[in-house]
Coordinates of C-alpha atoms in Angstrom, one line a residue:
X1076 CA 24.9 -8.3 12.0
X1077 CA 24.0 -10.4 8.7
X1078 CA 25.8 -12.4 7.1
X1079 CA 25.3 -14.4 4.0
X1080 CA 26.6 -16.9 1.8
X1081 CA 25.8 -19.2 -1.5
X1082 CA 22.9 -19.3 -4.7
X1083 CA 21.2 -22.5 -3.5
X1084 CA 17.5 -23.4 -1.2
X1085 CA 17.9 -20.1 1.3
X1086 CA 17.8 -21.0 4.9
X1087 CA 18.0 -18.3 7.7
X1088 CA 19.1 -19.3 10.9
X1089 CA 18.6 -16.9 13.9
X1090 CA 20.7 -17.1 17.4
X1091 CA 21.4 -13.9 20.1
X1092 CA 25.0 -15.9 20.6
X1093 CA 27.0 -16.5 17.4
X1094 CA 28.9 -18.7 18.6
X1095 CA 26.4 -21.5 19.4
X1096 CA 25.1 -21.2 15.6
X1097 CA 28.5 -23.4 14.5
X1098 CA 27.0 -26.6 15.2
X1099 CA 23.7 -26.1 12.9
X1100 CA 25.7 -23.3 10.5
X1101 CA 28.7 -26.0 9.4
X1102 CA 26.8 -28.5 8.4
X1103 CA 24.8 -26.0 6.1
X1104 CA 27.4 -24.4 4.6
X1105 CA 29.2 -27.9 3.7
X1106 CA 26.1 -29.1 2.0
X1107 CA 25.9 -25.9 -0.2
X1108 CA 22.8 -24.2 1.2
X1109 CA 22.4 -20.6 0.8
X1110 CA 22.5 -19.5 4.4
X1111 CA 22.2 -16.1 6.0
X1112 CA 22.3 -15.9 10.0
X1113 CA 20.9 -13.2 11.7
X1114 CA 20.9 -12.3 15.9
X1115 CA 17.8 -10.2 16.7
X1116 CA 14.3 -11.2 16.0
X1117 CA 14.1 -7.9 13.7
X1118 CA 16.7 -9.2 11.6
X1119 CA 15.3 -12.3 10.9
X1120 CA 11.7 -10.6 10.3
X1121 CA 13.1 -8.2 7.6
X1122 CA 15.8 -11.8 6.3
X1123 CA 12.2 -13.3 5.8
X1124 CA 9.6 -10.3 4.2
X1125 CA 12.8 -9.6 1.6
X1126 CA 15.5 -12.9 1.1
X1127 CA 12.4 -15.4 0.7
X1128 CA 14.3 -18.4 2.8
X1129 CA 12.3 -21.9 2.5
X1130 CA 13.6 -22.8 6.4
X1131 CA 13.8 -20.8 9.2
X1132 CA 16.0 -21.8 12.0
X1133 CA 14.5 -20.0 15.3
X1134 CA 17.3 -19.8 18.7
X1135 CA 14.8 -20.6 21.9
X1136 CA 17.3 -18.3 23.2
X1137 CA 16.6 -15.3 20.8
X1138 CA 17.1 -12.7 24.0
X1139 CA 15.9 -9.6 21.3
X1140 CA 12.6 -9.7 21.2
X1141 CA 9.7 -13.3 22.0
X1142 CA 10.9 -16.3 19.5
X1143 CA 7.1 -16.9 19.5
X1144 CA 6.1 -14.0 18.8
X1145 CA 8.1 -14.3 15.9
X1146 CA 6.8 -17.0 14.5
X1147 CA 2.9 -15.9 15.0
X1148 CA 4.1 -13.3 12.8
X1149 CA 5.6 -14.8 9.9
X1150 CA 2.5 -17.5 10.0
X1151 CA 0.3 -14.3 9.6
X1152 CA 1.9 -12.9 6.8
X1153 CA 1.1 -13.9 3.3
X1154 CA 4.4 -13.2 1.7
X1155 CA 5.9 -15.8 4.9
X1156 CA 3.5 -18.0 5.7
X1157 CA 5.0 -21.1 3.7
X1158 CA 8.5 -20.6 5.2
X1159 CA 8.7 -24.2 7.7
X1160 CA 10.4 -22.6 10.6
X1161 CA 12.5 -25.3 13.3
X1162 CA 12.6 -24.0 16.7
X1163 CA 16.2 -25.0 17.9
X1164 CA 17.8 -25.5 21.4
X1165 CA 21.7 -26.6 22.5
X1166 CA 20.3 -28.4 24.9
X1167 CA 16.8 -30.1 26.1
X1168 CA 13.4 -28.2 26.6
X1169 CA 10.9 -28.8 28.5
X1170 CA 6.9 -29.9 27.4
X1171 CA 5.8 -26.5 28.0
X1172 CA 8.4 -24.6 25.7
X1173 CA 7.7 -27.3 22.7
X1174 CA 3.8 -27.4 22.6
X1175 CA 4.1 -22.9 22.9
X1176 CA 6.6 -23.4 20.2
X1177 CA 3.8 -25.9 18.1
X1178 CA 1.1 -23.1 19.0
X1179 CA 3.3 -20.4 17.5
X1180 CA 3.4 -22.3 14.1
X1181 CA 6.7 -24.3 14.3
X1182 CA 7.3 -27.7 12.4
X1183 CA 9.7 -29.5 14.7
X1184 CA 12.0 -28.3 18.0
X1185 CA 15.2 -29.9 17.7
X1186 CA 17.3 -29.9 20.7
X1187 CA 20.5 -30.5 19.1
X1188 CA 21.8 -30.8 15.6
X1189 CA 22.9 -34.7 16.8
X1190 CA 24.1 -37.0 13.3
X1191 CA 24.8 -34.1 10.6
X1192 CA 23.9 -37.0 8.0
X1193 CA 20.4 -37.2 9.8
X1194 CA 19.9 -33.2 10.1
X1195 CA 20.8 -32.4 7.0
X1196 CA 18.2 -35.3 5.8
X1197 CA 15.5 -33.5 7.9
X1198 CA 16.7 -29.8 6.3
X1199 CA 16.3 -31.4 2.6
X1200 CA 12.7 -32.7 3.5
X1201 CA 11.8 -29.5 5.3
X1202 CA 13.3 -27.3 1.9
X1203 CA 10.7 -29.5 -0.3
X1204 CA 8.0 -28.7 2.3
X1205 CA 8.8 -24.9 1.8
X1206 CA 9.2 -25.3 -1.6
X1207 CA 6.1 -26.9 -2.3
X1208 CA 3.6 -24.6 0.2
X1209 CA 5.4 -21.3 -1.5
X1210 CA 4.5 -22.5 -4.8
X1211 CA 0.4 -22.8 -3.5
X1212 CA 0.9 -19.4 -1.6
X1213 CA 2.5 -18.4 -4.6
X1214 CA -0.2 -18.7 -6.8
X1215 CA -2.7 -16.1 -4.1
X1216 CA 0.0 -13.7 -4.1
X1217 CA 1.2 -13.3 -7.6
X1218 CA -0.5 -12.3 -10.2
X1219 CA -0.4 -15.0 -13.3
X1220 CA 0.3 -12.1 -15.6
X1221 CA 2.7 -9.5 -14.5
X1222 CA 4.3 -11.5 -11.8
X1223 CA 4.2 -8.6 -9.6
X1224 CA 1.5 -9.3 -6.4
X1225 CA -1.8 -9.8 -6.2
X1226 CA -4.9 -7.5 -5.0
X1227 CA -5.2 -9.8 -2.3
X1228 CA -1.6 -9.5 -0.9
X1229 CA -1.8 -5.9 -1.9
X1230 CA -4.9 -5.2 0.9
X1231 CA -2.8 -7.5 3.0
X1232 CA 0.4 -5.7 3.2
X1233 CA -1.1 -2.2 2.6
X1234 CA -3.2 -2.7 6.2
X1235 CA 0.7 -4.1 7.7
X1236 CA 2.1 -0.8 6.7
X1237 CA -0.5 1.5 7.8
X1238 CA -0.6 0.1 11.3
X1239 CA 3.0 0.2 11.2
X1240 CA 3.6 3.3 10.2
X1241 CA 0.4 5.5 12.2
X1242 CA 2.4 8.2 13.6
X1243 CA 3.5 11.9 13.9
X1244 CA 5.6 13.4 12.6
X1245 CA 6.6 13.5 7.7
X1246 CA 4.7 11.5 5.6
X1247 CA 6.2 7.5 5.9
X1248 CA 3.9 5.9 3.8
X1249 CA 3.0 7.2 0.2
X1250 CA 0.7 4.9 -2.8
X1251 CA 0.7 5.4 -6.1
X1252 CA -2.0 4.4 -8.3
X1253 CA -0.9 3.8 -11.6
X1254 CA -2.9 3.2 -15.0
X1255 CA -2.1 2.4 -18.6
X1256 CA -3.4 5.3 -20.7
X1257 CA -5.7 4.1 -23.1
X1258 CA -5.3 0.9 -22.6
X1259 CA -8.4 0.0 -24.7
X1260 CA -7.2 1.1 -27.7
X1261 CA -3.9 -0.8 -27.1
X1262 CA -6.0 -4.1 -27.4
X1263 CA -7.8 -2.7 -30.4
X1264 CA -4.4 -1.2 -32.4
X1265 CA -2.3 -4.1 -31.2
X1266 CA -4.5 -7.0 -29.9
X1267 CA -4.4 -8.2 -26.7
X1268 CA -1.7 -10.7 -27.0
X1269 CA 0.4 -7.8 -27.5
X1270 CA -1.8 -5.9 -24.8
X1271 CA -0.7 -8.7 -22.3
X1272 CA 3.1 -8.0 -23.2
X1273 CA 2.5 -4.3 -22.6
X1274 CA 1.1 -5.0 -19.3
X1275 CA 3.8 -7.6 -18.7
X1276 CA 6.6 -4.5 -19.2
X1277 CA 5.0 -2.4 -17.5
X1278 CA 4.9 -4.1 -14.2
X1279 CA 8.9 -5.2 -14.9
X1280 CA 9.9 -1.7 -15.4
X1281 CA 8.0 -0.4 -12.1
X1282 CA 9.4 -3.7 -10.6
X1283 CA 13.0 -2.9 -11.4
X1284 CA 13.1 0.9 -10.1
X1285 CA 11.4 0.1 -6.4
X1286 CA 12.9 -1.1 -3.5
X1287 CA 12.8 -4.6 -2.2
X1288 CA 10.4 -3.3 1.1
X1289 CA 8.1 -1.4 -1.9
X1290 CA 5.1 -3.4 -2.9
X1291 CA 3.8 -3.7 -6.7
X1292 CA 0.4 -5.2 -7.4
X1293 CA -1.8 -5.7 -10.0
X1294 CA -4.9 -3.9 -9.0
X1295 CA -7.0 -5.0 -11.9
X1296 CA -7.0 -4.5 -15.6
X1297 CA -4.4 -2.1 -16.6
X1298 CA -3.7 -1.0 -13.0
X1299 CA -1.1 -1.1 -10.4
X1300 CA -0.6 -0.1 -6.8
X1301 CA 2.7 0.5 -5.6
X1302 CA 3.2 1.2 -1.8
X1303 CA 6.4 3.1 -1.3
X1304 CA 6.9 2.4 3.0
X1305 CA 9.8 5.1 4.6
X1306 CA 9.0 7.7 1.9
X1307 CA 8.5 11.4 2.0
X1308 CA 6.7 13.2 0.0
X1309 CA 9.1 14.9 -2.3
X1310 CA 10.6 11.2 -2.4
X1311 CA 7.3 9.4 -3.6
X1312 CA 6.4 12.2 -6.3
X1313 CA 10.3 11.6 -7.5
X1314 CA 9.5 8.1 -7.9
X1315 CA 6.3 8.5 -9.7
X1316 CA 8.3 10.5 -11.9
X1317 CA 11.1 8.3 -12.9
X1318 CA 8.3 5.8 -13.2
X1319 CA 6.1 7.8 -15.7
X1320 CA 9.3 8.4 -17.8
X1321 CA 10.8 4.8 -17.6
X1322 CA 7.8 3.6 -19.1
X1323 CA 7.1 6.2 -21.7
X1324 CA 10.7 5.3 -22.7
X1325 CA 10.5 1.4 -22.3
X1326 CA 7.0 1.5 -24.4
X1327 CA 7.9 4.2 -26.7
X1328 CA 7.4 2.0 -30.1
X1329 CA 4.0 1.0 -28.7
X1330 CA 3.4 5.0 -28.3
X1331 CA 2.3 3.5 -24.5
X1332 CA 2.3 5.8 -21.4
X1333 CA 1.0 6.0 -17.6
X1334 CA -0.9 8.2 -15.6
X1335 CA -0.2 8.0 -11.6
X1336 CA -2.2 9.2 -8.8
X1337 CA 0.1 10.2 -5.5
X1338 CA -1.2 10.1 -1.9
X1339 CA 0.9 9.5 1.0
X1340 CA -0.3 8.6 5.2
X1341 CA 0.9 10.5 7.6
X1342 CA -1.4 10.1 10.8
X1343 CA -4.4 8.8 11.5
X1344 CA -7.2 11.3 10.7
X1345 CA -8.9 12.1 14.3
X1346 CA -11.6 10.1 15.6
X1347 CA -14.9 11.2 15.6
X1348 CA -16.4 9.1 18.6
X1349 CA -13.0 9.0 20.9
X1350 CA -11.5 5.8 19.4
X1351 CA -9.1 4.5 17.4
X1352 CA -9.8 4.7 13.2
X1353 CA -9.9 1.0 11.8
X1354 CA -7.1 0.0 9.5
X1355 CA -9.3 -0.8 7.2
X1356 CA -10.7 2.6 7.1
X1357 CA -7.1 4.3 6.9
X1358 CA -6.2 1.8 4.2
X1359 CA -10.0 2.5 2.4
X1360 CA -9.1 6.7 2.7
X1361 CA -5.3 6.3 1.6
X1362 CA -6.2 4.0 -2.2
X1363 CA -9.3 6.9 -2.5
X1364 CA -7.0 10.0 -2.4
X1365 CA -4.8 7.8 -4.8
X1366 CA -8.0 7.1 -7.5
X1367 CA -8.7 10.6 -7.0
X1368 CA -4.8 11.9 -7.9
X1369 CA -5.0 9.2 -10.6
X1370 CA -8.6 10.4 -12.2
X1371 CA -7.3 14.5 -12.0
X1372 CA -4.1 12.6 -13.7
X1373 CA -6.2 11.3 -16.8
X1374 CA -8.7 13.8 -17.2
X1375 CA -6.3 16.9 -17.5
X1376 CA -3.9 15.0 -20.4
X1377 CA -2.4 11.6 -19.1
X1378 CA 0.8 10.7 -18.9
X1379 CA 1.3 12.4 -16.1
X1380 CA 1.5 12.5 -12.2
X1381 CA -1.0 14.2 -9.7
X1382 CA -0.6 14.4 -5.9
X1383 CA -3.8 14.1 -3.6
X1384 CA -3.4 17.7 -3.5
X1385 CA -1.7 20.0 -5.2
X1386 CA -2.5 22.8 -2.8
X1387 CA -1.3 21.0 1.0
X1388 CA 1.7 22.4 2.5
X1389 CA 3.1 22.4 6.2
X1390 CA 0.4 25.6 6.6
X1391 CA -2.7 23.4 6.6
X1392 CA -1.4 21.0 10.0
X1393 CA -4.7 21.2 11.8
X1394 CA -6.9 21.7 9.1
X1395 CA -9.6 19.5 7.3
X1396 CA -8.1 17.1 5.1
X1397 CA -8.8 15.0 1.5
X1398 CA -12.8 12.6 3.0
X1399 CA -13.1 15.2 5.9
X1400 CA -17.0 14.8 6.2
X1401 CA -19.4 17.9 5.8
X1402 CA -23.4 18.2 6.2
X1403 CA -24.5 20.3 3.4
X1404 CA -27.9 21.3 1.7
X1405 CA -28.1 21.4 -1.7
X1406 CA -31.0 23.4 -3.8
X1407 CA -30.1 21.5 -7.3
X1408 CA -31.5 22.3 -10.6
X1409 CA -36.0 22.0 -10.1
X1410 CA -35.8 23.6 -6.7
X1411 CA -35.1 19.8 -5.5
X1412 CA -33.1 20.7 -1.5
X1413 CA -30.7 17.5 -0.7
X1414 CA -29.0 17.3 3.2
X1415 CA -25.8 15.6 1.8
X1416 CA -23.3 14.1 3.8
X1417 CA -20.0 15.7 1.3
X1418 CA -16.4 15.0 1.9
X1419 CA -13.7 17.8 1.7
X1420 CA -11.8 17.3 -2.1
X1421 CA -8.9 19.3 -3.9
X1422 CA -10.5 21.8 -4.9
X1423 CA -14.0 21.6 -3.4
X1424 CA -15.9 18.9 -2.0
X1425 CA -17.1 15.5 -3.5
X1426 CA -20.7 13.8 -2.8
X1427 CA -22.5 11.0 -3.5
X1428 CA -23.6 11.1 -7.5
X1429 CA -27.9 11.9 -7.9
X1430 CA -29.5 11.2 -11.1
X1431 CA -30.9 14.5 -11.3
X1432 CA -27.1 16.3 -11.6
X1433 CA -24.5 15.6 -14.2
X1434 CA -21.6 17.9 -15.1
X1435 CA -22.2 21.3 -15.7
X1436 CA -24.9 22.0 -13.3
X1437 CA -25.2 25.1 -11.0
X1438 CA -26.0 24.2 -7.1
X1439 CA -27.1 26.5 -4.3
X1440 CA -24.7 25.2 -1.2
X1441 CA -25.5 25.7 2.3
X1442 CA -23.1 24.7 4.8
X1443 CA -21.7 25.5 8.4
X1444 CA -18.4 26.2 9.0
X1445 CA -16.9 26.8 12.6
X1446 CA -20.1 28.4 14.0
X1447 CA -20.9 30.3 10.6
X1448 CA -23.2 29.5 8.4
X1449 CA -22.1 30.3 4.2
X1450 CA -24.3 29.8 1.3
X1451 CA -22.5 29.4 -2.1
X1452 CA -23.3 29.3 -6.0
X1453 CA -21.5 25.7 -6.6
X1454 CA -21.3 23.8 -9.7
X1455 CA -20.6 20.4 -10.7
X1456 CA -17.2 19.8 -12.1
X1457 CA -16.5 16.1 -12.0
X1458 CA -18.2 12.4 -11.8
X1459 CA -16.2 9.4 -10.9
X1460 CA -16.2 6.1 -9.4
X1461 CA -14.4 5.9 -6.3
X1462 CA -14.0 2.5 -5.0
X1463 CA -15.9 1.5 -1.7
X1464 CA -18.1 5.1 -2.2
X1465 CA -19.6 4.4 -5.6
X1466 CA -20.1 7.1 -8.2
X1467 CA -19.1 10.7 -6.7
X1468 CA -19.3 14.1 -7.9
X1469 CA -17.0 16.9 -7.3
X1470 CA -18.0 20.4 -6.7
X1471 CA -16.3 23.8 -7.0
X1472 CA -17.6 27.2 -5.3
X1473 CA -18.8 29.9 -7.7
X1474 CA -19.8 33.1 -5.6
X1475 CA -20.4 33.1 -1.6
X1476 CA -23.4 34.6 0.2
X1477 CA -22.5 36.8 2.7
X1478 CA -19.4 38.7 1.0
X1479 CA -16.9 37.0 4.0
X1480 CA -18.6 33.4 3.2
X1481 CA -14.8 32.6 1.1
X1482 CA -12.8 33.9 4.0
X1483 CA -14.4 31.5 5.9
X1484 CA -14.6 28.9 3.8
X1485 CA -10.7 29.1 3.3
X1486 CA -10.3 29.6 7.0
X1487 CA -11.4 26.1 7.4
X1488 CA -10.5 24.1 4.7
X1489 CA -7.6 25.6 3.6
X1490 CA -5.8 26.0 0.3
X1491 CA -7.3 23.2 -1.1
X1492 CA -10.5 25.5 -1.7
X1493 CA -10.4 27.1 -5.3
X1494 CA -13.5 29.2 -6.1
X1495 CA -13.8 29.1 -10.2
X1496 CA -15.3 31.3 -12.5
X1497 CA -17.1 30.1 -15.9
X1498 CA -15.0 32.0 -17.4
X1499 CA -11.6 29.5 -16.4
X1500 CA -13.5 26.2 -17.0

């Protein structure tokens, strides 16, 4: 249970037994602090990641969950490192429970509240402690801008969330990538003071229709990351959707709209080698489908949303999915062979960009697929820049060599294969 009470400096203040919080609560409340009290260590974790509280008073006797543990992890977190957090006992402690409690990242263990002039004395220093190391953290978190966070909090609570939420079972963790279209010419029509505003309402309306556990960051530039925790699918491309409108609506004078890219994480992709894929890697994989959705987004019209793939459903469980990597060889225009390392794509695969190829050009593609070996007429559809791979191209499958090569190929990959004539491009 949570309760909560008053508008002033927010203190939390966490027991397993409510009724030994009256000695540290009444005091509080008298001197007009905004107080919330919570009785499980979970509580007080989600109290701290969404209420913002300056002071955080932590029970010895927490019961739920390891006090300690409790604190490591606020001290870890960007968004709760500044919160000065006061371990609290009704009675004495011993050495060994204080100096774990200093280890964990505590200020002070206070054995009993003792004179409430003192205490509260000690709670008004500690709120100007909070206060002042949430404005520095404040400044690495937020961007100056927008207001909304920071690239660096972004990667921090992005790899949080996908360690979190690495499990079977539908899609709990969805990204959208969102750019302003045309941004450029925004600055030229309208200056960049005015450019600045734009970007400025943009981030407040995606601010105002997400959910305090959603994260909004400024990517860079014109761009924005949101990371929508708990989501389905359906629920994520809803979301983009009320986004893309609300801002085509809020920056309708300014003739200014957005283009968002959608992917979602719903397991871990399998390990090559036996162990466990890196965060980082999971995190790296999850922001590339959403630059991919985003660039498909912007290159067929803007203003708009596209998914990762328009092609998944429940069908393709098992199957390859969006960076799946591939050997391939590739006969390019000259007679020039390439063994390419290629990644499976919506609607083809993707490779690393070669000066010799540039839209338009026909491949020969050689590849083995389950024990089979198919040869395709391929030809290059897209180049982009894909953060952490560098410039990529993106390939689509003309005609197949032998005359079952596309069975095959569909076989493995799934739906997300198209083959394309010249005719449709």
């Amino acid at each position: 249970m949570i309760r909560d009470s008053g508008e002033s400096c927010k203190i939390v203040l966490v027991s397993r037994d409510e009724s030994s919080l009256a000695p540290w609560s009444g005091p509080l409340q008298s001197a007009g602090y905004a107080l919330r009290t919570a009785t499980t260590d979970s509580e007080c974790l989600r109290l701290c990641q969404e209420w913002g509280p300056l002071v955080l008073l932590l029970d010895f006797s927490l019961g739920q969950g390891d006090p300690f543990e409790v604190c490591r992890h606020l001290k870890e977190n960007d968004l709760t490192r500044h919160i000065v957090i006061l371990m609290l006992s009704v009675q004495a402690v011993g050495e060994e429970l204080e100096v774990r409690a200093f280890d964990a990242g505590a200020e002070m263990v206070l054995a009993h509240p003792g004179s409430q002039a003192v205490f509260l004395a000690l709670i008004a220093a500690k709120a100007r402690m909070g206060s002042e190391q949430w404005q520095v953290r404040r400044k690495l978190i937020r961007d100056e801008l927008t207001g909304v966070f920071s690239r660096r909090y972004l990667f921090e609570s992005l790899r949080q969330h996908v360690n979190q939420f690495s499990r079977p079972g539908p899609p709990v963790l969805a990204c959208l990538m969102v750019d302003v279209d045309r941004f450029k010419d925004v600055n030229d029509r309208l200056g960049h003071l005015e450019g600045d505003r734009i970007l400025q309402r943009v981030a407040g309306v995606i601010h105002r229709m997400t959910r305090k556990g959603d994260v909004v960051a400024r990517f860079g530039g014109e761009e924005f990351v949101v990371v929508l925790p708990a989501t389905s699918w359906d629920g994520a491309r809803l979301v983009a959707e009320k986004l893309r409108k609300a801002v085509e609506d809020a920056c309708s004078e300014a003739g200014v709209t957005i283009s968002v890219g959608l992917s979602w994480h719903q397991t871990r992709p399998e390990p090559t080698d036996g162990e466990r894929v890196a965060d980082e890697e999971v995190m790296n994989i999850l922001l590339r489908r959403a630059d991919e959705a985003l660039y498909r987004a912007k290159s067929t019209g803007r203003n708009r949303v596209c998914t990762q793939s328009d092609y998944e459903g429940p069908e393709r469980r098992g199957l390859p999915r969006v960076g799946y990597p591939l050997r391939v060889r590739v006969r390019i225009p000259g007679g020039k062979v390439l063994e390419q390392l290629a990644e499976v794509s919506t609607g083809g695969l993707s490779m690393p960009a070669n000066p010799d190829l540039e839209i338009g050009d026909s491949l020969e593609v050689s590849l083995v697929l389950g024990g089979t070996e198919v040869k395709a007429t391929a030809y290059v559809v897209w180049s982009c820049l894909i953060r952490g791979k560098g410039t990529q191209l993106g390939i689509r499958f003309d005609r197949f060599e032998p005359k079952g090569g596309h069975d095959t190929l569909i076989r493995f990959l799934g739906h997300r294969t198209r083959v394309t004539t010249r005719s449709e491009t």
